[in-house]
Short mmCIF file of C-alpha atoms in Angstrom, two decimals:
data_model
loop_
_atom_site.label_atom_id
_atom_site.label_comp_id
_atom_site.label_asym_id
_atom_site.label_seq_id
_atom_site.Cartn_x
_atom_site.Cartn_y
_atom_site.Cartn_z
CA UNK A 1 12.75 1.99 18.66
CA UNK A 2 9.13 2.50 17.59
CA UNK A 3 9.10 6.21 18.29
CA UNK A 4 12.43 6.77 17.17
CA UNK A 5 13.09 8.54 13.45
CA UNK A 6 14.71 7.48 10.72
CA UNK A 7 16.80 8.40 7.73
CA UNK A 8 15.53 8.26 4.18
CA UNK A 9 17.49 8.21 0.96
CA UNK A 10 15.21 8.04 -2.12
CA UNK A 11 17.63 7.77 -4.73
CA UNK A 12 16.61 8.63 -8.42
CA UNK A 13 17.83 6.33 -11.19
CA UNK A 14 19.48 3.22 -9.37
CA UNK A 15 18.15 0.02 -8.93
CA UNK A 16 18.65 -3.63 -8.53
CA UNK A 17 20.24 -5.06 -11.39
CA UNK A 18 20.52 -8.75 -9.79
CA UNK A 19 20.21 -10.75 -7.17
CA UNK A 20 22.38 -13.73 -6.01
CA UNK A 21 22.07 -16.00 -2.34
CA UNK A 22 24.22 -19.10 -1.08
CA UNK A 23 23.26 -21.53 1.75
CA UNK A 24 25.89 -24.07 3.05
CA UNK A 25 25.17 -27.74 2.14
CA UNK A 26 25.16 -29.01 5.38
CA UNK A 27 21.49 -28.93 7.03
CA UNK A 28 21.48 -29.44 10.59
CA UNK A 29 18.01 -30.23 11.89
CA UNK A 30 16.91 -29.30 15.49
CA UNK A 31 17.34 -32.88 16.49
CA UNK A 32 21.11 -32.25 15.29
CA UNK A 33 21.40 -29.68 18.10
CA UNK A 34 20.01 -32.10 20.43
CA UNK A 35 23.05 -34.29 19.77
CA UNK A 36 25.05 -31.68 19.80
CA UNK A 37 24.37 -30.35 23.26
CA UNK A 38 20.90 -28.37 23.51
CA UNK A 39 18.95 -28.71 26.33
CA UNK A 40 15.70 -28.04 24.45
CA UNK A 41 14.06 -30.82 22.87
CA UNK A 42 13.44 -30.78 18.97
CA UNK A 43 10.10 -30.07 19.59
CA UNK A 44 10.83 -26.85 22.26
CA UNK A 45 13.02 -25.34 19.49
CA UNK A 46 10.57 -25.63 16.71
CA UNK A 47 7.73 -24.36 19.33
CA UNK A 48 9.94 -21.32 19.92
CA UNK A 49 10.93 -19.99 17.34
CA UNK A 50 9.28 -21.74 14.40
CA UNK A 51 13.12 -23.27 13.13
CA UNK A 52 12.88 -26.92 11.71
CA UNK A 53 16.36 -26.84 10.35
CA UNK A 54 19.04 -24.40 9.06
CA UNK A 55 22.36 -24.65 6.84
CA UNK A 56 25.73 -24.41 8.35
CA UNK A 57 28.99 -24.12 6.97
CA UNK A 58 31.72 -26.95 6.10
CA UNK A 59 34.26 -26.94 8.33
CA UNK A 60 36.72 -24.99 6.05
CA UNK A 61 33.66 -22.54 4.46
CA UNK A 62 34.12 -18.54 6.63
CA UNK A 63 32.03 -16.04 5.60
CA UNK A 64 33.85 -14.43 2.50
CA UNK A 65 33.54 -18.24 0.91
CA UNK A 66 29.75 -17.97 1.50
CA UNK A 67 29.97 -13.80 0.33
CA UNK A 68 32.01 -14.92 -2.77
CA UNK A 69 29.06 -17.47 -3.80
CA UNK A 70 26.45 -15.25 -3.59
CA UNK A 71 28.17 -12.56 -5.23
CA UNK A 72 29.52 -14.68 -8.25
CA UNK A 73 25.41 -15.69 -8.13
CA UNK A 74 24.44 -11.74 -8.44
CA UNK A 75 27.25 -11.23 -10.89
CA UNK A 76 26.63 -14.20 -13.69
CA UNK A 77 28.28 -13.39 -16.71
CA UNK A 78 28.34 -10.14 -16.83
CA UNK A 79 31.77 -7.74 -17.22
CA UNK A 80 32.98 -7.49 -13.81
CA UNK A 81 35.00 -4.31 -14.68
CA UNK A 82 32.16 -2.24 -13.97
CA UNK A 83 32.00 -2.98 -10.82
CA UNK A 84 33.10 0.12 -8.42
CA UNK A 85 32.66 -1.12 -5.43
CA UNK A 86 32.35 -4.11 -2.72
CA UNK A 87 30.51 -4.38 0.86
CA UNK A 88 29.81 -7.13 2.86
CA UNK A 89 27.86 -6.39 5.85
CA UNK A 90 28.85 -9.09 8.40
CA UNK A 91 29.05 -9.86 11.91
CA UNK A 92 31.20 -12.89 11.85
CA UNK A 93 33.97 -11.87 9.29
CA UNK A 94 36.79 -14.58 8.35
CA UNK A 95 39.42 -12.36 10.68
CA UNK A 96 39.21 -9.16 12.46
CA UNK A 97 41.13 -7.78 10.00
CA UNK A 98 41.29 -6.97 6.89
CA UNK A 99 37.84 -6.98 5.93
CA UNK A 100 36.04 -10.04 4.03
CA UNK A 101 35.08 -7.72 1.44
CA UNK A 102 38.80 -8.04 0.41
CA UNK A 103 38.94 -11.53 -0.15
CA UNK A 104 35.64 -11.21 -2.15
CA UNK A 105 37.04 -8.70 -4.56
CA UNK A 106 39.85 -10.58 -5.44
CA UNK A 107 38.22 -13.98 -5.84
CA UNK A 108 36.01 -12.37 -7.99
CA UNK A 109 38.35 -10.87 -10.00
CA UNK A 110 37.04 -6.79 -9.49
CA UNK A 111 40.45 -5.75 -9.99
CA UNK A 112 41.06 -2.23 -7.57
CA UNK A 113 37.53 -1.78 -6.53
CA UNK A 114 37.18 -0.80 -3.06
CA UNK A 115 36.00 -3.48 -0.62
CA UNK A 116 34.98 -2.72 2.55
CA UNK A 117 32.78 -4.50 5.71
CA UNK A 118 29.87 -2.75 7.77
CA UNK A 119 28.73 -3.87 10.52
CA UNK A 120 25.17 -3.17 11.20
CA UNK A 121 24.02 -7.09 12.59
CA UNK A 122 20.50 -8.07 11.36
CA UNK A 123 19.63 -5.00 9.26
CA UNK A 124 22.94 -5.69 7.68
CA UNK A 125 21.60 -6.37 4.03
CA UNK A 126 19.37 -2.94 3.92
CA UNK A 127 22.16 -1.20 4.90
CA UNK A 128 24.88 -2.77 2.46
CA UNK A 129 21.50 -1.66 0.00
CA UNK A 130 21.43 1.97 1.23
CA UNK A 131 25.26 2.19 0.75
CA UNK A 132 25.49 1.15 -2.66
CA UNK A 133 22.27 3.27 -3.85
CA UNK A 134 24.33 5.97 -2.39
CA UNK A 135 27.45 5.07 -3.80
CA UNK A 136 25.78 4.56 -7.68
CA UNK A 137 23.75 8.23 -7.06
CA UNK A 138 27.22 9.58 -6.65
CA UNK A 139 28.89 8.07 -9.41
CA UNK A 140 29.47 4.67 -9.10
CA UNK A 141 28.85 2.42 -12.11
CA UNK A 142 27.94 -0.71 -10.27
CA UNK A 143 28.47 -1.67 -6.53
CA UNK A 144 27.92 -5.18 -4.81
CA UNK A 145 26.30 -5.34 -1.69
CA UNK A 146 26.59 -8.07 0.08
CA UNK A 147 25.53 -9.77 3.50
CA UNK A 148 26.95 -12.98 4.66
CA UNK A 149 27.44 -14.30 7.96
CA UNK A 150 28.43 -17.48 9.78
CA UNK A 151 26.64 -17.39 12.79
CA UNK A 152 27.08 -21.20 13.66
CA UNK A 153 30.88 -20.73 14.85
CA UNK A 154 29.17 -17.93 17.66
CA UNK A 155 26.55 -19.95 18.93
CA UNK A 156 26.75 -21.69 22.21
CA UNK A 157 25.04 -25.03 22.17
CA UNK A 158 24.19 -24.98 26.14
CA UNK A 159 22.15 -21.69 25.89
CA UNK A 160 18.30 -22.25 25.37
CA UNK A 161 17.64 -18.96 24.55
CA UNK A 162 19.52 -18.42 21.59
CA UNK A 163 20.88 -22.26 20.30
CA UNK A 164 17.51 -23.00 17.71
CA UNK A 165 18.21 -19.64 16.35
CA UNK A 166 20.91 -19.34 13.93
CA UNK A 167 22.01 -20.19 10.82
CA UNK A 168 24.82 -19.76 8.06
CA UNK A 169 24.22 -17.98 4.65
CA UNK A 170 24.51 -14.86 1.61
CA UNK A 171 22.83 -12.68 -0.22
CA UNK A 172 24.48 -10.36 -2.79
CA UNK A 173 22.87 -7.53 -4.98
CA UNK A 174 24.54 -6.30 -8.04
CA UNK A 175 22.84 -1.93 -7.91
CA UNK A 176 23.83 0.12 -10.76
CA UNK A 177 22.04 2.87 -12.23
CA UNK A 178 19.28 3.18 -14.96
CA UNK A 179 15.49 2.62 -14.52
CA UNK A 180 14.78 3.02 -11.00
CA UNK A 181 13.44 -0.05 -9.30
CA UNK A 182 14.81 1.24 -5.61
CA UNK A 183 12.40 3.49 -4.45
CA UNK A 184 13.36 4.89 -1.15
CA UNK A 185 15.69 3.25 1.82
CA UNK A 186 15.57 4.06 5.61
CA UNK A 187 17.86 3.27 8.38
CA UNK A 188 18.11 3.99 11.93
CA UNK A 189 20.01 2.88 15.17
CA UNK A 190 19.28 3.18 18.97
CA UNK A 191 22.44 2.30 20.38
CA UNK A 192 20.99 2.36 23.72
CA UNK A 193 19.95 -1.38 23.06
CA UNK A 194 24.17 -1.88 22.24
CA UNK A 195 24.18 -4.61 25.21
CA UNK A 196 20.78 -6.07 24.24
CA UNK A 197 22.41 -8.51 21.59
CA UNK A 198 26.41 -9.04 21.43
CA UNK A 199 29.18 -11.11 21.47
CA UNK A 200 30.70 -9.99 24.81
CA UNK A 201 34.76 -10.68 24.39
CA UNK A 202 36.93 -10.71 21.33
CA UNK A 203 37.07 -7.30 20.97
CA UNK A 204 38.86 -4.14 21.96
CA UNK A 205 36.80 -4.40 25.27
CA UNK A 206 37.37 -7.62 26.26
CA UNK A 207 40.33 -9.49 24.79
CA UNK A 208 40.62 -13.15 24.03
CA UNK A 209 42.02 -14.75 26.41
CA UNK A 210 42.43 -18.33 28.37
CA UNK A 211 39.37 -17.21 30.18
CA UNK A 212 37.07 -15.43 27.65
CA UNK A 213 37.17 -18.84 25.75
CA UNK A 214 36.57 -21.12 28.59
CA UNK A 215 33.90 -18.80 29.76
CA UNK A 216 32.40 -19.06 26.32
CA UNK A 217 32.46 -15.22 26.05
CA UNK A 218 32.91 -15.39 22.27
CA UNK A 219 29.61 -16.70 21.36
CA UNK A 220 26.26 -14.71 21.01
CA UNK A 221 24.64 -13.79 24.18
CA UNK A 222 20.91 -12.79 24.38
CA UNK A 223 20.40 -11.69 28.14
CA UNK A 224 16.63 -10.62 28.12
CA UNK A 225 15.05 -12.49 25.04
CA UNK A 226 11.58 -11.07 25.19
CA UNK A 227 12.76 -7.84 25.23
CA UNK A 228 14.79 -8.44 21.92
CA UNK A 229 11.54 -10.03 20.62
CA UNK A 230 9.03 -7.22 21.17
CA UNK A 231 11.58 -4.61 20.31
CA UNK A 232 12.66 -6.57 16.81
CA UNK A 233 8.70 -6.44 15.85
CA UNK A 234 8.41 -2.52 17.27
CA UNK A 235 11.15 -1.69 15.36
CA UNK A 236 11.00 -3.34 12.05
CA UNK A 237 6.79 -2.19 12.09
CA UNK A 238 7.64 1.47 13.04
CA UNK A 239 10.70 1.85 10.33
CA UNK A 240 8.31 0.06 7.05
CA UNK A 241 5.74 2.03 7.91
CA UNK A 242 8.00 4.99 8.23
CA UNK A 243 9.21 4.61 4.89
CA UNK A 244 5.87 3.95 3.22
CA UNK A 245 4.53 6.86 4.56
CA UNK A 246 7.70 8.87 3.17
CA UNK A 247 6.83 7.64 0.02
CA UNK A 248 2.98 8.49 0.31
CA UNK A 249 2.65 4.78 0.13
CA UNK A 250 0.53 2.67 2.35
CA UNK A 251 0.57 -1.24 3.01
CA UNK A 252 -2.53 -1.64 0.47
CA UNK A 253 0.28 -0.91 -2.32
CA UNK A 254 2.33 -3.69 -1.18
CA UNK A 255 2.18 -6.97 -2.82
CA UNK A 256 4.55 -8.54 -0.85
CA UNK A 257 7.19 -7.70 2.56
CA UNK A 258 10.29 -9.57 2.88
CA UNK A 259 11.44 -9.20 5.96
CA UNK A 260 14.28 -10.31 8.20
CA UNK A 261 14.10 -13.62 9.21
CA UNK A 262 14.66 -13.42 13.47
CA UNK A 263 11.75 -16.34 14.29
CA UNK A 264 8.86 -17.70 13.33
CA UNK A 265 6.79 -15.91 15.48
CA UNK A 266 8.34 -12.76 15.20
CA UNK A 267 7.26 -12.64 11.35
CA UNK A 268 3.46 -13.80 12.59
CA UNK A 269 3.34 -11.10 15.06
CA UNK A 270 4.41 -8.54 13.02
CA UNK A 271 2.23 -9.95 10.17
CA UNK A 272 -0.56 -9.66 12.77
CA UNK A 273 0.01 -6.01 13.66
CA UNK A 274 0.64 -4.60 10.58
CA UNK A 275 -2.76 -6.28 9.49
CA UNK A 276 -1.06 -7.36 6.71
CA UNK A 277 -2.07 -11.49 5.20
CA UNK A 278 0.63 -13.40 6.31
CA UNK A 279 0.79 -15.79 3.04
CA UNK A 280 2.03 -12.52 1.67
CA UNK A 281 4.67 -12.18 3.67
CA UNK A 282 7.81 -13.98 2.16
CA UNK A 283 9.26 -16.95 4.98
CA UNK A 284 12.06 -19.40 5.04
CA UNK A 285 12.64 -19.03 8.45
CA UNK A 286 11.67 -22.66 9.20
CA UNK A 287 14.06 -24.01 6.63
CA UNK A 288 17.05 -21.41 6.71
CA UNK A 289 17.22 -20.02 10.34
CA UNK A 290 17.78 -16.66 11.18
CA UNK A 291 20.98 -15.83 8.99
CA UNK A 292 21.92 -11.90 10.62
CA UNK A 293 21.71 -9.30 8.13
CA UNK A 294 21.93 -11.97 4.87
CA UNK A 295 18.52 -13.19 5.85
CA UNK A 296 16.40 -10.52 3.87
CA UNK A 297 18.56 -10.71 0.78
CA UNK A 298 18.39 -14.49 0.48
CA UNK A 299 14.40 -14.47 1.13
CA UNK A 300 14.23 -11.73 -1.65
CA UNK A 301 16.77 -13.98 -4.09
CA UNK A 302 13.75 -16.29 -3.65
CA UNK A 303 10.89 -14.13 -4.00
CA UNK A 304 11.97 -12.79 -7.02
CA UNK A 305 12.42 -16.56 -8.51
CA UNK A 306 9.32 -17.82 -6.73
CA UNK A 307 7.29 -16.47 -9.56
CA UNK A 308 5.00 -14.57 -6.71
CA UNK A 309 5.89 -11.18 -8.11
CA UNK A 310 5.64 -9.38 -11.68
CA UNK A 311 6.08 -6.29 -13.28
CA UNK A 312 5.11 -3.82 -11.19
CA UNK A 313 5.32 -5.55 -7.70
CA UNK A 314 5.75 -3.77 -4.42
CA UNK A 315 8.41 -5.14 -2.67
CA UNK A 316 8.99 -3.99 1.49
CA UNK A 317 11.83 -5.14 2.53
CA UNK A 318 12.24 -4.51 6.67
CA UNK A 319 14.79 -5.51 9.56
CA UNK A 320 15.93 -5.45 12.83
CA UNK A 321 18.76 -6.40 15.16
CA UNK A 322 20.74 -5.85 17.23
CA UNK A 323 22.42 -2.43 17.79
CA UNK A 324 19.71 -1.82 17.66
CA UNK A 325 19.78 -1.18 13.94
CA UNK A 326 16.58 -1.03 11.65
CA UNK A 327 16.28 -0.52 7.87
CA UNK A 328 13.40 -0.62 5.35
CA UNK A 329 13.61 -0.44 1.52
CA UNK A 330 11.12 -0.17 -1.20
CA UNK A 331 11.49 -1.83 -4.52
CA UNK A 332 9.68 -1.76 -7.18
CA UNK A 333 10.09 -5.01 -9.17
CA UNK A 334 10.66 -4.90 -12.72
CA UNK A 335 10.57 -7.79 -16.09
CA UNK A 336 14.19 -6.99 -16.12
CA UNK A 337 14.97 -8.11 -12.56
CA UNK A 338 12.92 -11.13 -12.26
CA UNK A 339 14.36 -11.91 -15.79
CA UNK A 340 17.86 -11.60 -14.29
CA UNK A 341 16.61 -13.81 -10.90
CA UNK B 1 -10.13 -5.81 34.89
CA UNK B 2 -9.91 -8.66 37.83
CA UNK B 3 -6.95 -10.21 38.72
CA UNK B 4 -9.28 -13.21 39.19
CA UNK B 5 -9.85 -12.77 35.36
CA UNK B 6 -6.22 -12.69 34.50
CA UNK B 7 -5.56 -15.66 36.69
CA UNK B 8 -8.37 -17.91 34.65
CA UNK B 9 -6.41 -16.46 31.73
CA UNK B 10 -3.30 -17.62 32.09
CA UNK B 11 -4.15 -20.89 33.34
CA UNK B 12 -1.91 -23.56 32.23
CA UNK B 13 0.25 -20.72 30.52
CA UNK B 14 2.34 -20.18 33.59
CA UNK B 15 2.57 -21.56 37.45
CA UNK B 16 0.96 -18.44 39.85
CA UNK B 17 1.28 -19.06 43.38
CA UNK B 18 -1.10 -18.75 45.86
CA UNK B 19 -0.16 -14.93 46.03
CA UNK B 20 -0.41 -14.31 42.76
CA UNK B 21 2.86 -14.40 41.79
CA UNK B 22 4.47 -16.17 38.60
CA UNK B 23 6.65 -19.25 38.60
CA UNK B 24 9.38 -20.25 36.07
CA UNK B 25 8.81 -17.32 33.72
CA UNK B 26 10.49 -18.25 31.32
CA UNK B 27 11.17 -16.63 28.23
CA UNK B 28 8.92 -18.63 26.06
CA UNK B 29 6.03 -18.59 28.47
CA UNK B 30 6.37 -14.51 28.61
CA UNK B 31 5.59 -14.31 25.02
CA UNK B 32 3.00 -17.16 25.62
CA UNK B 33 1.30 -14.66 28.13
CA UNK B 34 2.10 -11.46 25.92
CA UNK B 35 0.00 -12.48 23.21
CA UNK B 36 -2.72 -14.16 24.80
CA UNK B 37 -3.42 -10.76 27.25
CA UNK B 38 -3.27 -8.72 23.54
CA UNK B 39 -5.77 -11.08 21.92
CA UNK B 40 -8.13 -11.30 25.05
CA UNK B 41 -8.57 -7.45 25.93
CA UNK B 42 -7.97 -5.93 22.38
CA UNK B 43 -4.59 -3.79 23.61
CA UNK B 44 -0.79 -3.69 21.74
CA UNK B 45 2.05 -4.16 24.93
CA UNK B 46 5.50 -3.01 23.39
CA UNK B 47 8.63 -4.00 24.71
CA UNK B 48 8.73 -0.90 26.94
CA UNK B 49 5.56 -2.15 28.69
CA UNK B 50 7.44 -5.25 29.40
CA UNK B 51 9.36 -4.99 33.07
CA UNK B 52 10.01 -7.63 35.89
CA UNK B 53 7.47 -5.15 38.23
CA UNK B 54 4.45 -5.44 35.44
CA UNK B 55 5.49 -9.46 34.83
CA UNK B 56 5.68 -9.96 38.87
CA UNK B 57 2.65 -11.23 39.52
CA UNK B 58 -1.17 -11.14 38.13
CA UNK B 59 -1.83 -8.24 40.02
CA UNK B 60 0.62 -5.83 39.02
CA UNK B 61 -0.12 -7.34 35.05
CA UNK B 62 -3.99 -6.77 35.59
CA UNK B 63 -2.85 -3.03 36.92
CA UNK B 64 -1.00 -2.94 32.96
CA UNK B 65 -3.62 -3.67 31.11
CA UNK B 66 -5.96 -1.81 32.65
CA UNK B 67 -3.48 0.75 31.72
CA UNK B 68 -3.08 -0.11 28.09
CA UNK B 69 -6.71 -0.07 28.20
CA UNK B 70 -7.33 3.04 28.91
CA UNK B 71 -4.48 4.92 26.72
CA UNK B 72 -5.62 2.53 24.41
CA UNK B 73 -2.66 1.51 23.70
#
């Protein structure tokens, strides 16, 4: 992935009007997942991957309750009727069908705009982003992009590799046009790494069946973890430094990155590499898990309230996962954003 | 590069065998080694550089990083 090209879009005139994020009450701590089946110890997990405890979802929460949270969150009091557009980028949608954007839009009241999923795993958020910039360069009023996933109901509790990992949680952006604060997005994919990350049955390829379920086929499988982990750093270096350089920008202009959350060391590493300080680099990995493609819109939600940034800020937003899929945006933060954070 | 070098190294990283060859590699203990090779000879390895032949044992990872060293990598 770190040789591979990507695709810019550096839209004129849109931006970030608002940001919104939801985490499920419920914090399970790594000695939760102990009792629950792990065969790490607390201490393993947190060694790992740098997870003390993540948020999962009630019982009768799916994704489009977490997606309607955040959203209502990015949306506040403003007139929804301007609002053209819905997409959630999720890997763990309430059904297979119809999409979760769906049941967003009419929760939220957005009368006949279009709703629609992607699918694009970890980079899920930056590519719900580069979606609605398009959609709002083209003539959409306003567009919410959204990323929400509930990971918890696809982990399986026996498997070392990937049980400390995940957690449940949404992010929502409200992008309309006017004073630009999105300066440039880029995307890519190498599907070659399609296999390296997945949920093996459930699908068109593999049914559900009697045996998928008691072979625990439906939960996340992670064959070759170190591969995953130096690829996920590779990856989400090659595509913000890709973009910077599109921009004639350098890492010296950059105030802050908020990345994807995958692990704790992950984040260091890549921190490390870039050369870049690390207590600029914005982390809730420890407290929120890796979410999929909500965890860089929740960590921004946060950066923009943690009173870190102001007018002016550079804002690098990069992630990986599987697909592989990368993305990397540019904002440049504004008083009008942080005022609406 | 000496494998003997390596070997002091990784010592108490990972189990080698009296051939040279790792025991219970696990995934954790591959990063463990990743990063401590990186830091010790100055070199980047990227998840292409990262095969069951170059994690075998310490003398196929010494002939990596002499590798890496040289493309400076």
């Amino acid at each position: 992935m770190s040789r591979a090209e990507p695709r810019f879009f550096l839209p004129e005139g849109v931006r970030i009007v608002s940001t919104g994020a939801y985490l499920p009450e419920r914090v399970v701590t790594n000695a939760d997942l102990v009792a629950m089946g792990a065969t790490l110890t607390a201490e393993e997990m947190e060694r790992a991957c740098g997870v003390c405890e993540r948020r999962f979802a009630a019982p009768d929460q799916a994704t489009s309750d977490l997606a309607i949270a955040a959203c209502d969150r990015a949306l506040g009091d403003r007139d929804r009727t301007f609002v053209d557009r819905v997409v959630v980028a999720t890997v763990s949608p309430d059904h297979m069908t119809p999409a979760a954007a769906c049941t967003v839009q009419h929760a939220l009241s957005l009368g006949y705009a279009p709703a629609h999923d992607l699918t694009a795993s970890c980079a899920g958020f930056i590519y719900a982003l580069d979606l609605a910039t398009r959609c709002v360069a083209t003539g959409d009023r306003q567009v919410l992009a959204c990323a929400a996933d509930v990971r918890s109901r696809f982990v399986n509790f026996h498997d070392r590799s990937t049980v400390a990992l995940f957690g449940d949680g949404a992010a929502a952006v409200l992008v309309g046009s006017g004073a630009p604060n999105v300066l440039g997005v880029a995307l890519l994919a190498e599907g070659s790494g399609a296999r390296a990350v997945y949920v093996p049955a459930g699908g068109s390829r593999l049914p559900a069946s009697a045996q998928t379920v008691a072979e625990r086929g439906h939960t996340i499988v992670m064959a070759d973890g170190p591969q995953v982990y130096l690829a996920a750093v590779d990856g989400m270096i090659a595509i913000g430094e890709a973009l910077l350089a599109r921009l004639e920008l350098s890492l010296r202009d950059v105030a802050m990155i908020v990345p994807h959350q995958p692990n704790r060391r992950i984040l260091e590493r890549i921190a490390r590499l870039m050369r870049f300080p690390i207590e600029r680099m914005w982390i809730n990995v420890e407290r929120t898990g890796n979410v999929s493609g909500a965890s860089c819109g929740i960590a921004l939600d946060e950066a923009l309230r943690s009173g870190k940034l102001v007018d002016g800020s550079l804002v690098l937003m990069i992630a990986g996962g599987a697909g592989y899929t990368a993305g990397a945006a540019l904002l440049r933060v504004d008083r009008e954003l942080l005022e609406a954070s | 590069m000496s494998a003997e070098r390596l070997t002091s190294l990784l010592a108490g990283l990972v189990s080698i065998d009296d051939s040279g060859t790792f025991e219970d590699l696990d995934s954790l203990r591959l990063i463990d080694m990743v990063e401590r090779v990186e830091s010790e000879y100055g070199i980047r390895i990227a998840a292409e550089h990262v095969t069951p032949q170059a994690f075998a044992n310490v003398n196929a990872l010494a002939e990596l990083v002499l590798r890496l060293k040289k493309e400076g990598a």
